[in-house]
Amino acid sequence: MALKFHNTLTGQIDEFVSILPGKVSLYTCGPTVYNYPHIGNWAAYIYWDVLVRILKANNYDVTRVMNITDVGHLVSDADDGEDKLEKGARREGKTAWEVAKFYTEVFIDGMHRLGLIMPNEITKATEFVTEQIELVRKLEAKGVTYQIDDGIYFDTSKFPSYADFAHLDLDALKAGARVEANLQKRNPSDFALWKFTPAGEKRDMEWEMDGRMGFPGWHIECSAMALSILGKTIDIHTGGIDHIPVHHTNEIAQSETANGVRFSNYWLHNNFIKVNGTKISKSLDNGYTLDDLQAKGFSMLDFRMLLLQGHYRSEGNFTFDILQSAKNRLKNWRNVAALRHQVHDTLENSNQKASDDKSVPAYAVSQAIIEAINDDLGTPQALTLIDETFSKIANAKIANINRSALLQLLETIDSTLGLQLLETTPDVSDDIKKTILERNQARIQKDWKKSDSLRDQLAKQNIVIRDTDQTSIWEYKI
Ligand SMILES: [Zn+2]
């Protein structure tokens, strides 16, 4: 089955066709680095990690750029209010540069902790100011900009399809414009390409343009970085649904005006997750960080499992109960993965039995998982398939487990969903194996006392024994 995504640009599920065969250019709107990212922020990056993984599983060579917004993202998300970085700097008694450096490191460390595939390039907005100024110049030359007291703005009335992407009602926007809105703006939807440092002020981050100090607008940053590294038209652009009406609409307006071609062929947007059914907000203090999850005994993979249980376009919910059940699910899966150490590759259970319908898992399951994810990142469907298959494996006679098909399945799960089942399920030590054998002997001899004491000894090493009709299977203690 072909790879398909819900494309915000067309409002429907579209089959994915790349510009160049076998290659994908992908741009992800990255974090604004002024604070610790919370689980809601991380959700997006985990879903985009699955996107990268499924593109690779379909043999695409992926070139991915993700930006770091380290300047110009204003508190209001519109074009007034303070710069989040400068505000963060004052809160922490540091410079904006120090704040940006610190939280960029926190973010990149978090990406590693979560096992995310790193983008080919992580670009900082402050390192692309020249490109941003060039893009502003290009737009000026096209006559779509105007200058007012606080900066250079894009005149959205000069981009006829401005309302299309987000299905905006521009008249309603005009009618609802806030009283305190910038009165010099020609249209409420006009946005700043470049802001001037207010007279008499000195910002930590500012650059000279036309003899005045200033800084880039948030939207121009992404357009300039995507353009300079990935080209005028990219295959896929991703971000949160909150980016649709302003940030991405503005990126499209300025990029397509500057270049005269479509900016991105596919736009993918992730929904939000709530915490205990409530929006994540500072006042509720429910924006848990990765450290908060770890402090409560959960791993980054438990959190990944929780997110994969939901679909990226559905609103998710986070509670510690849901996280606990995700953790249990993962532990059960690990015990199935550990069976590969206990099945032997003999003719009996690989070649001959492969065609026998008693043999599990079927080789076809790996492909079915890929197809579920191919269908607009259908991770919940993929997880259901895995549950069904794993429960068959767990209930099968050991002799009916096809080790090579199991290995292939585990590799597919790890490469597409990033759950690290192989990495987290090492074989037991030789000492433990010896104890298991001794216990089996004791059972055969009906020496229950010895068998029980060896079982206790194993439990202390976090190994539990499950006795079946034919054999004893070891599992990691849950
Ligand atoms: Zn962006």
Coordinates of C-alpha atoms and ligand atoms in Angstrom, one line a residue:
M1 CA 0.0 0.0 0.0
A2 CA 1.3 3.4 -0.9
L3 CA 2.4 5.9 1.7
K4 CA -0.4 8.4 2.4
F5 CA -0.7 11.5 4.6
H6 CA -3.4 13.9 5.6
N7 CA -2.3 17.0 3.8
T8 CA -3.5 20.3 5.3
L9 CA -2.9 22.0 2.0
T10 CA -5.6 19.9 0.2
G11 CA -7.6 19.0 3.3
Q12 CA -7.6 15.3 2.4
I13 CA -5.5 12.1 2.6
D14 CA -3.1 12.3 -0.3
E15 CA -0.8 9.6 -1.6
F16 CA 2.8 10.8 -1.1
V17 CA 4.8 11.4 -4.2
S18 CA 8.2 13.0 -3.7
I19 CA 9.6 15.7 -6.0
L20 CA 12.7 13.6 -6.7
P21 CA 12.3 9.8 -6.8
G22 CA 13.6 8.2 -3.7
K23 CA 14.3 11.5 -1.9
V24 CA 12.4 13.5 0.6
S25 CA 13.1 17.0 1.8
L26 CA 11.5 17.6 5.2
Y27 CA 11.3 20.7 7.3
T28 CA 10.1 20.6 10.9
C29 CA 9.3 23.8 12.9
G30 CA 11.4 23.4 15.9
P31 CA 11.3 24.7 19.5
T32 CA 11.5 28.2 20.8
V33 CA 14.3 27.8 23.3
Y34 CA 13.3 29.9 26.3
N35 CA 12.1 27.3 28.8
Y36 CA 12.1 23.5 29.5
P37 CA 10.0 21.7 26.9
H38 CA 7.0 19.9 28.4
I39 CA 5.4 16.6 27.3
G40 CA 3.0 18.4 25.0
N41 CA 5.9 20.0 23.2
W42 CA 7.7 16.6 22.9
A43 CA 4.7 14.8 21.5
A44 CA 5.1 16.5 18.2
Y45 CA 8.8 15.5 17.8
I46 CA 7.9 11.9 18.7
Y47 CA 5.3 11.8 16.0
W48 CA 7.6 13.4 13.4
D49 CA 10.2 10.8 14.4
V50 CA 7.7 8.1 13.3
L51 CA 7.2 10.1 10.1
V52 CA 11.0 10.0 9.4
R53 CA 11.1 6.3 10.3
I54 CA 8.3 5.3 8.0
L55 CA 9.8 7.3 5.1
K56 CA 13.0 5.4 5.6
A57 CA 11.1 2.1 5.8
N58 CA 9.7 3.0 2.4
N59 CA 13.3 3.4 1.2
Y60 CA 13.3 7.2 1.0
D61 CA 16.5 9.1 1.5
V62 CA 15.4 11.8 3.9
T63 CA 17.0 15.2 4.2
R64 CA 15.5 16.9 7.2
V65 CA 16.0 20.4 8.6
M66 CA 14.7 21.4 12.0
N67 CA 15.1 24.9 13.3
I68 CA 15.8 26.3 16.7
T69 CA 13.9 29.6 17.2
D70 CA 16.3 31.5 19.4
V71 CA 15.1 35.0 18.6
G72 CA 12.0 36.8 17.4
H73 CA 9.2 34.7 18.8
L74 CA 7.0 37.2 20.6
V75 CA 5.0 36.3 23.6
S76 CA 1.7 37.1 21.9
D77 CA 2.4 35.0 18.8
A78 CA 1.3 38.1 16.9
D79 CA 3.7 40.9 16.3
D80 CA 3.5 42.6 19.6
G81 CA 4.6 41.8 23.1
E82 CA 8.0 40.8 24.2
D83 CA 10.5 38.5 22.6
K84 CA 10.2 35.2 24.6
L85 CA 14.0 34.9 24.7
E86 CA 14.6 38.4 26.0
K87 CA 11.8 37.9 28.6
G88 CA 13.4 34.5 29.6
A89 CA 16.7 36.3 30.0
R90 CA 15.3 38.8 32.4
R91 CA 13.5 36.1 34.4
E92 CA 16.8 34.2 34.8
G93 CA 19.1 37.1 35.2
K94 CA 21.1 36.0 32.1
T95 CA 21.5 37.3 28.6
A96 CA 19.2 36.1 25.8
W97 CA 22.2 34.4 24.2
E98 CA 22.8 32.5 27.4
V99 CA 19.2 31.5 27.7
A100 CA 19.1 30.3 24.1
K101 CA 22.3 28.3 24.5
F102 CA 21.1 26.6 27.7
Y103 CA 17.7 25.6 26.5
T104 CA 19.0 24.5 23.0
E105 CA 21.2 22.1 24.9
V106 CA 18.3 21.0 27.1
F107 CA 16.3 20.3 23.9
I108 CA 19.0 18.4 22.0
D109 CA 19.7 16.3 25.1
G110 CA 16.0 15.5 25.3
M111 CA 16.0 14.4 21.7
H112 CA 18.8 12.0 22.5
R113 CA 17.0 10.8 25.6
L114 CA 13.9 10.1 23.6
G115 CA 15.8 8.2 21.0
L116 CA 14.7 10.5 18.2
I117 CA 16.5 10.3 14.9
M118 CA 18.5 13.5 14.6
P119 CA 17.7 15.8 11.7
N120 CA 20.5 16.2 9.1
E121 CA 20.6 19.9 10.1
I122 CA 19.5 21.7 13.2
T123 CA 19.5 25.4 12.2
K124 CA 19.5 28.3 14.7
A125 CA 17.6 31.4 13.5
T126 CA 20.4 33.6 14.8
E127 CA 22.8 31.9 12.4
F128 CA 20.7 32.7 9.4
V129 CA 20.0 36.4 9.9
T130 CA 21.8 37.3 6.6
E131 CA 19.5 34.9 4.7
Q132 CA 16.5 36.4 6.5
I133 CA 17.5 39.9 5.6
E134 CA 18.0 38.8 1.9
L135 CA 14.5 37.4 1.9
V136 CA 13.1 40.6 3.3
R137 CA 14.9 42.5 0.5
K138 CA 13.5 40.2 -2.1
L139 CA 10.0 40.8 -0.8
E140 CA 10.6 44.6 -0.7
A141 CA 11.7 44.4 -4.4
K142 CA 8.3 42.7 -5.2
G143 CA 6.4 45.6 -3.6
V144 CA 4.6 43.5 -1.0
T145 CA 6.1 45.1 2.1
Y146 CA 5.6 48.4 3.9
Q147 CA 7.4 50.1 6.8
I148 CA 5.8 51.5 9.9
D149 CA 7.1 52.7 13.2
D150 CA 8.0 49.4 14.7
G151 CA 9.1 47.4 11.7
I152 CA 8.8 46.1 8.1
Y153 CA 5.5 44.3 7.4
F154 CA 4.1 42.0 4.8
D155 CA 1.0 43.3 3.1
T156 CA -1.2 40.2 3.1
S157 CA -3.7 41.8 0.7
K158 CA -1.0 41.4 -2.0
F159 CA -1.0 37.7 -1.7
P160 CA -4.5 36.8 -3.1
S161 CA -4.6 33.2 -1.7
Y162 CA -3.6 34.3 1.8
A163 CA -6.8 33.0 3.4
D164 CA -6.8 29.6 1.6
F165 CA -4.4 27.5 3.6
A166 CA -6.2 27.9 6.9
H167 CA -9.6 28.8 5.5
L168 CA -9.4 32.2 7.2
D169 CA -12.4 34.6 7.2
L170 CA -10.5 37.8 6.7
D171 CA -13.5 40.0 7.1
A172 CA -14.3 38.5 10.5
L173 CA -10.6 38.9 11.3
K174 CA -10.9 42.6 10.5
A175 CA -14.1 43.0 12.5
G176 CA -12.6 41.2 15.5
A177 CA -9.3 43.1 15.4
R178 CA -8.4 44.0 18.9
V179 CA -8.7 47.6 20.0
E180 CA -5.0 47.7 21.1
A181 CA -3.9 46.3 17.7
N182 CA -1.2 48.1 15.8
L183 CA -3.2 50.9 14.1
Q184 CA -0.5 51.5 11.5
K185 CA -1.0 48.0 10.0
R186 CA -2.9 48.0 6.7
N187 CA -4.7 44.7 7.4
P188 CA -5.1 42.8 10.7
S189 CA -3.4 39.8 9.2
D190 CA -0.3 41.7 8.1
F191 CA 2.8 40.4 9.9
A192 CA 6.2 41.7 10.7
L193 CA 9.1 40.5 8.6
W194 CA 11.5 42.6 10.6
K195 CA 11.1 44.4 13.8
F196 CA 13.0 47.5 14.9
T197 CA 14.6 47.7 18.3
P198 CA 12.5 50.4 20.1
A199 CA 14.2 53.8 20.3
G200 CA 16.4 54.1 23.4
E201 CA 16.5 50.4 24.0
K202 CA 19.3 47.9 23.6
R203 CA 18.4 44.3 23.0
D204 CA 20.7 41.4 23.7
M205 CA 20.0 40.1 20.2
E206 CA 19.9 42.7 17.5
W207 CA 21.3 43.2 14.0
E208 CA 21.7 46.2 11.7
M209 CA 19.6 46.7 8.7
D210 CA 19.3 50.0 6.8
G211 CA 21.2 51.7 9.5
R212 CA 18.8 50.7 12.3
M213 CA 19.1 47.9 14.8
G214 CA 16.4 45.2 14.7
F215 CA 15.6 41.5 14.7
P216 CA 13.8 39.1 12.4
G217 CA 10.1 38.1 12.7
W218 CA 9.5 34.5 13.7
H219 CA 7.9 33.5 10.3
I220 CA 10.7 34.8 8.1
E221 CA 13.2 32.7 10.0
C222 CA 11.6 29.4 9.0
S223 CA 11.1 30.4 5.4
A224 CA 14.7 31.6 5.1
M225 CA 16.2 28.4 6.6
A226 CA 14.0 26.0 4.7
L227 CA 14.7 27.9 1.5
S228 CA 18.5 28.2 1.9
I229 CA 19.0 24.5 2.7
L230 CA 16.2 22.6 1.1
G231 CA 15.3 24.7 -1.9
K232 CA 12.3 26.7 -3.1
T233 CA 9.8 23.8 -3.0
I234 CA 10.1 21.1 -0.3
D235 CA 8.3 17.8 0.0
I236 CA 7.0 17.9 3.5
H237 CA 6.6 20.6 6.2
T238 CA 5.5 19.7 9.7
G239 CA 4.3 21.6 12.7
G240 CA 1.5 21.8 15.3
I241 CA -2.1 22.6 14.4
D242 CA -1.7 25.9 16.2
H243 CA 0.8 26.9 13.4
I244 CA -1.9 26.6 10.6
P245 CA -3.7 30.0 10.8
V246 CA -0.7 32.3 11.5
H247 CA 2.8 30.9 11.3
H248 CA 2.4 28.5 8.4
T249 CA 0.0 30.8 6.5
N250 CA 2.6 33.5 6.8
E251 CA 5.5 31.2 5.8
I252 CA 3.5 30.3 2.7
A253 CA 2.7 33.9 1.8
Q254 CA 6.3 35.1 2.0
S255 CA 8.0 32.1 0.5
E256 CA 5.6 31.8 -2.4
T257 CA 5.6 35.5 -3.1
A258 CA 9.4 35.6 -3.1
N259 CA 9.9 32.5 -5.3
G260 CA 6.7 32.2 -7.4
V261 CA 6.4 28.5 -6.7
R262 CA 4.7 26.3 -4.2
F263 CA 6.5 26.3 -0.9
S264 CA 5.7 22.8 0.3
N265 CA 3.7 20.0 -1.3
Y266 CA 2.6 18.3 1.9
W267 CA 1.8 19.9 5.2
L268 CA 1.4 17.7 8.2
H269 CA 0.1 19.0 11.5
N270 CA 0.0 17.3 14.9
N271 CA -2.8 17.8 17.4
F272 CA -2.2 18.6 21.1
I273 CA -2.2 16.4 24.1
K274 CA -4.0 17.4 27.3
V275 CA -3.1 16.5 30.8
N276 CA -5.9 14.9 32.8
G277 CA -8.2 16.2 30.2
T278 CA -7.1 19.8 30.6
K279 CA -5.1 22.1 28.4
I280 CA -1.4 22.3 29.4
S281 CA -0.9 25.7 31.0
K282 CA 1.6 27.5 33.2
S283 CA -1.1 28.4 35.8
L284 CA -2.1 24.8 36.3
D285 CA 1.6 23.7 36.4
N286 CA 0.7 20.5 34.5
G287 CA 3.4 20.8 31.8
Y288 CA 5.4 17.9 33.0
T289 CA 9.0 17.7 31.7
L290 CA 10.9 14.5 30.8
D291 CA 12.7 14.8 34.2
D292 CA 9.3 14.8 36.0
L293 CA 8.4 11.5 34.2
Q294 CA 11.7 10.0 35.2
A295 CA 11.4 11.1 38.8
K296 CA 8.1 9.1 38.9
G297 CA 9.9 6.0 37.7
F298 CA 8.9 6.1 34.0
S299 CA 11.2 5.8 31.1
M300 CA 11.3 7.8 27.8
L301 CA 10.1 4.6 26.0
D302 CA 7.1 4.4 28.3
F303 CA 6.2 7.9 27.2
R304 CA 6.8 7.1 23.6
M305 CA 4.5 4.1 23.9
L306 CA 1.8 6.3 25.4
L307 CA 2.0 8.7 22.4
L308 CA 2.0 5.9 19.8
Q309 CA -1.3 4.6 21.3
G310 CA -2.9 7.8 20.0
H311 CA -3.0 9.1 16.5
Y312 CA -1.0 12.3 15.8
R313 CA -4.0 14.1 14.4
S314 CA -6.3 13.3 17.4
E315 CA -6.3 15.2 20.6
G316 CA -4.3 13.1 23.1
N317 CA -4.6 12.8 26.8
F318 CA -1.9 12.2 29.3
T319 CA -2.4 10.9 32.8
F320 CA 0.0 8.9 35.0
D321 CA -2.5 6.0 34.9
I322 CA -2.4 5.9 31.1
L323 CA 1.4 6.2 31.3
Q324 CA 1.4 3.2 33.7
S325 CA -0.6 1.1 31.3
A326 CA 1.7 2.1 28.5
K327 CA 4.6 1.0 30.6
N328 CA 2.9 -2.4 31.3
R329 CA 2.2 -2.9 27.7
L330 CA 5.8 -2.3 26.8
K331 CA 7.0 -4.7 29.5
N332 CA 4.7 -7.4 28.1
W333 CA 6.1 -6.8 24.7
R334 CA 9.7 -7.0 26.0
N335 CA 8.9 -10.5 27.4
V336 CA 7.8 -11.5 24.0
A337 CA 11.0 -10.1 22.5
A338 CA 13.0 -12.0 25.1
L339 CA 11.6 -15.3 23.7
R340 CA 14.0 -15.0 20.8
H341 CA 16.8 -16.0 23.3
Q342 CA 14.8 -19.1 24.2
V343 CA 13.9 -20.4 20.8
H344 CA 16.5 -22.3 18.9
D345 CA 17.0 -21.9 15.2
T346 CA 16.6 -25.5 14.1
L347 CA 15.2 -26.9 11.0
E348 CA 12.2 -27.8 13.0
N349 CA 11.1 -24.3 14.0
S350 CA 12.4 -22.2 11.1
N351 CA 12.3 -23.8 7.7
Q352 CA 9.8 -26.5 8.0
K353 CA 7.5 -24.8 10.3
A354 CA 7.6 -21.6 8.4
S355 CA 5.0 -22.9 6.0
D356 CA 3.1 -24.6 8.8
D357 CA 0.2 -22.6 10.0
K358 CA 1.0 -23.3 13.6
S359 CA 4.2 -21.3 13.3
V360 CA 4.2 -17.8 14.7
P361 CA 4.6 -15.0 13.9
A362 CA 3.8 -15.0 10.2
Y363 CA 6.4 -13.2 8.1
A364 CA 3.5 -11.1 6.7
V365 CA 3.0 -9.3 10.0
S366 CA 6.0 -7.0 9.5
Q367 CA 4.6 -5.8 6.2
A368 CA 1.2 -5.3 7.7
I369 CA 2.7 -3.1 10.4
I370 CA 4.4 -0.9 7.8
E371 CA 1.2 -0.7 5.9
A372 CA -0.7 0.5 9.0
I373 CA 1.8 3.3 9.5
N374 CA 1.9 4.0 5.8
D375 CA -1.7 5.0 6.2
D376 CA -1.3 8.5 7.6
L377 CA 0.9 7.3 10.5
G378 CA -1.6 4.8 11.8
T379 CA 0.3 4.0 15.0
P380 CA -2.7 2.9 17.0
Q381 CA -3.6 0.3 14.3
A382 CA 0.0 -0.9 14.2
L383 CA 0.0 -1.3 18.0
T384 CA -3.2 -3.4 17.8
L385 CA -1.6 -5.6 15.2
I386 CA 1.4 -6.1 17.4
D387 CA -0.7 -6.9 20.4
E388 CA -2.6 -9.6 18.5
T389 CA 0.6 -11.1 17.1
F390 CA 2.4 -11.0 20.4
S391 CA -0.4 -12.6 22.3
K392 CA -0.3 -15.5 19.7
I393 CA 3.4 -15.8 20.3
A394 CA 3.1 -15.7 24.1
N395 CA 0.5 -18.5 23.9
A396 CA 2.3 -20.6 21.4
K397 CA 4.4 -23.7 22.1
I398 CA 8.0 -22.7 22.1
A399 CA 8.6 -25.2 19.3
N400 CA 6.1 -23.3 17.1
I401 CA 7.8 -19.9 17.4
N402 CA 9.6 -19.0 14.2
R403 CA 12.7 -17.3 15.5
S404 CA 13.7 -15.7 12.2
A405 CA 10.2 -14.3 11.7
L406 CA 10.2 -13.0 15.3
L407 CA 13.5 -11.3 14.7
Q408 CA 12.3 -9.7 11.6
L409 CA 9.2 -8.5 13.3
L410 CA 11.1 -7.0 16.2
E411 CA 13.5 -5.2 13.8
T412 CA 10.4 -3.8 12.0
I413 CA 8.8 -2.6 15.2
D414 CA 12.1 -0.9 16.3
S415 CA 12.9 0.7 13.0
T416 CA 9.4 2.1 12.5
L417 CA 8.2 2.9 16.0
G418 CA 11.5 3.4 17.8
L419 CA 10.6 1.2 20.8
Q420 CA 14.0 -0.4 21.1
L421 CA 12.6 -3.8 21.9
L422 CA 15.9 -5.5 20.8
E423 CA 18.1 -3.2 22.7
T424 CA 16.2 -3.4 25.9
T425 CA 15.9 -7.2 26.1
P426 CA 19.3 -8.7 26.5
D427 CA 19.8 -12.4 27.0
V428 CA 20.2 -13.5 30.6
S429 CA 23.7 -14.3 31.9
D430 CA 25.2 -17.8 31.8
D431 CA 24.9 -18.0 35.6
I432 CA 21.1 -17.4 35.4
K433 CA 20.8 -19.9 32.6
K434 CA 22.6 -22.5 34.8
T435 CA 20.2 -21.7 37.7
I436 CA 17.2 -22.2 35.3
L437 CA 18.6 -25.6 34.2
E438 CA 19.2 -26.6 37.8
R439 CA 15.7 -25.7 38.6
N440 CA 14.3 -27.7 35.7
Q441 CA 16.3 -30.7 36.9
A442 CA 14.9 -30.2 40.4
R443 CA 11.4 -30.1 39.0
I444 CA 11.9 -33.3 37.0
Q445 CA 13.1 -34.9 40.2
K446 CA 10.1 -33.5 42.0
D447 CA 12.4 -31.8 44.4
W448 CA 9.9 -28.9 45.0
K449 CA 11.9 -27.4 47.9
K450 CA 15.0 -26.9 45.8
S451 CA 12.9 -25.8 42.8
D452 CA 11.2 -23.2 44.9
S453 CA 14.4 -21.9 46.4
L454 CA 16.0 -21.6 42.9
R455 CA 12.9 -19.7 41.8
D456 CA 13.4 -17.3 44.7
Q457 CA 17.0 -16.9 43.8
L458 CA 16.1 -16.0 40.2
A459 CA 13.4 -13.5 41.4
K460 CA 16.1 -11.7 43.3
Q461 CA 17.8 -11.2 39.9
N462 CA 14.6 -9.9 38.4
I463 CA 13.9 -13.1 36.5
V464 CA 10.6 -14.9 36.8
I465 CA 9.9 -18.4 35.5
R466 CA 6.7 -19.3 33.8
D467 CA 6.2 -23.0 33.6
T468 CA 4.4 -24.3 30.6
D469 CA 3.5 -27.9 29.6
Q470 CA 6.7 -28.5 27.7
T471 CA 9.2 -26.1 29.2
S472 CA 10.0 -23.2 31.5
I473 CA 10.2 -19.8 30.1
W474 CA 12.0 -17.0 31.8
E475 CA 10.7 -13.4 31.8
Y476 CA 11.9 -10.1 33.1
K477 CA 10.1 -9.3 36.3
I478 CA 7.3 -6.8 35.9
Ligands
ZN1 ZN 8.3 27.5 11.7

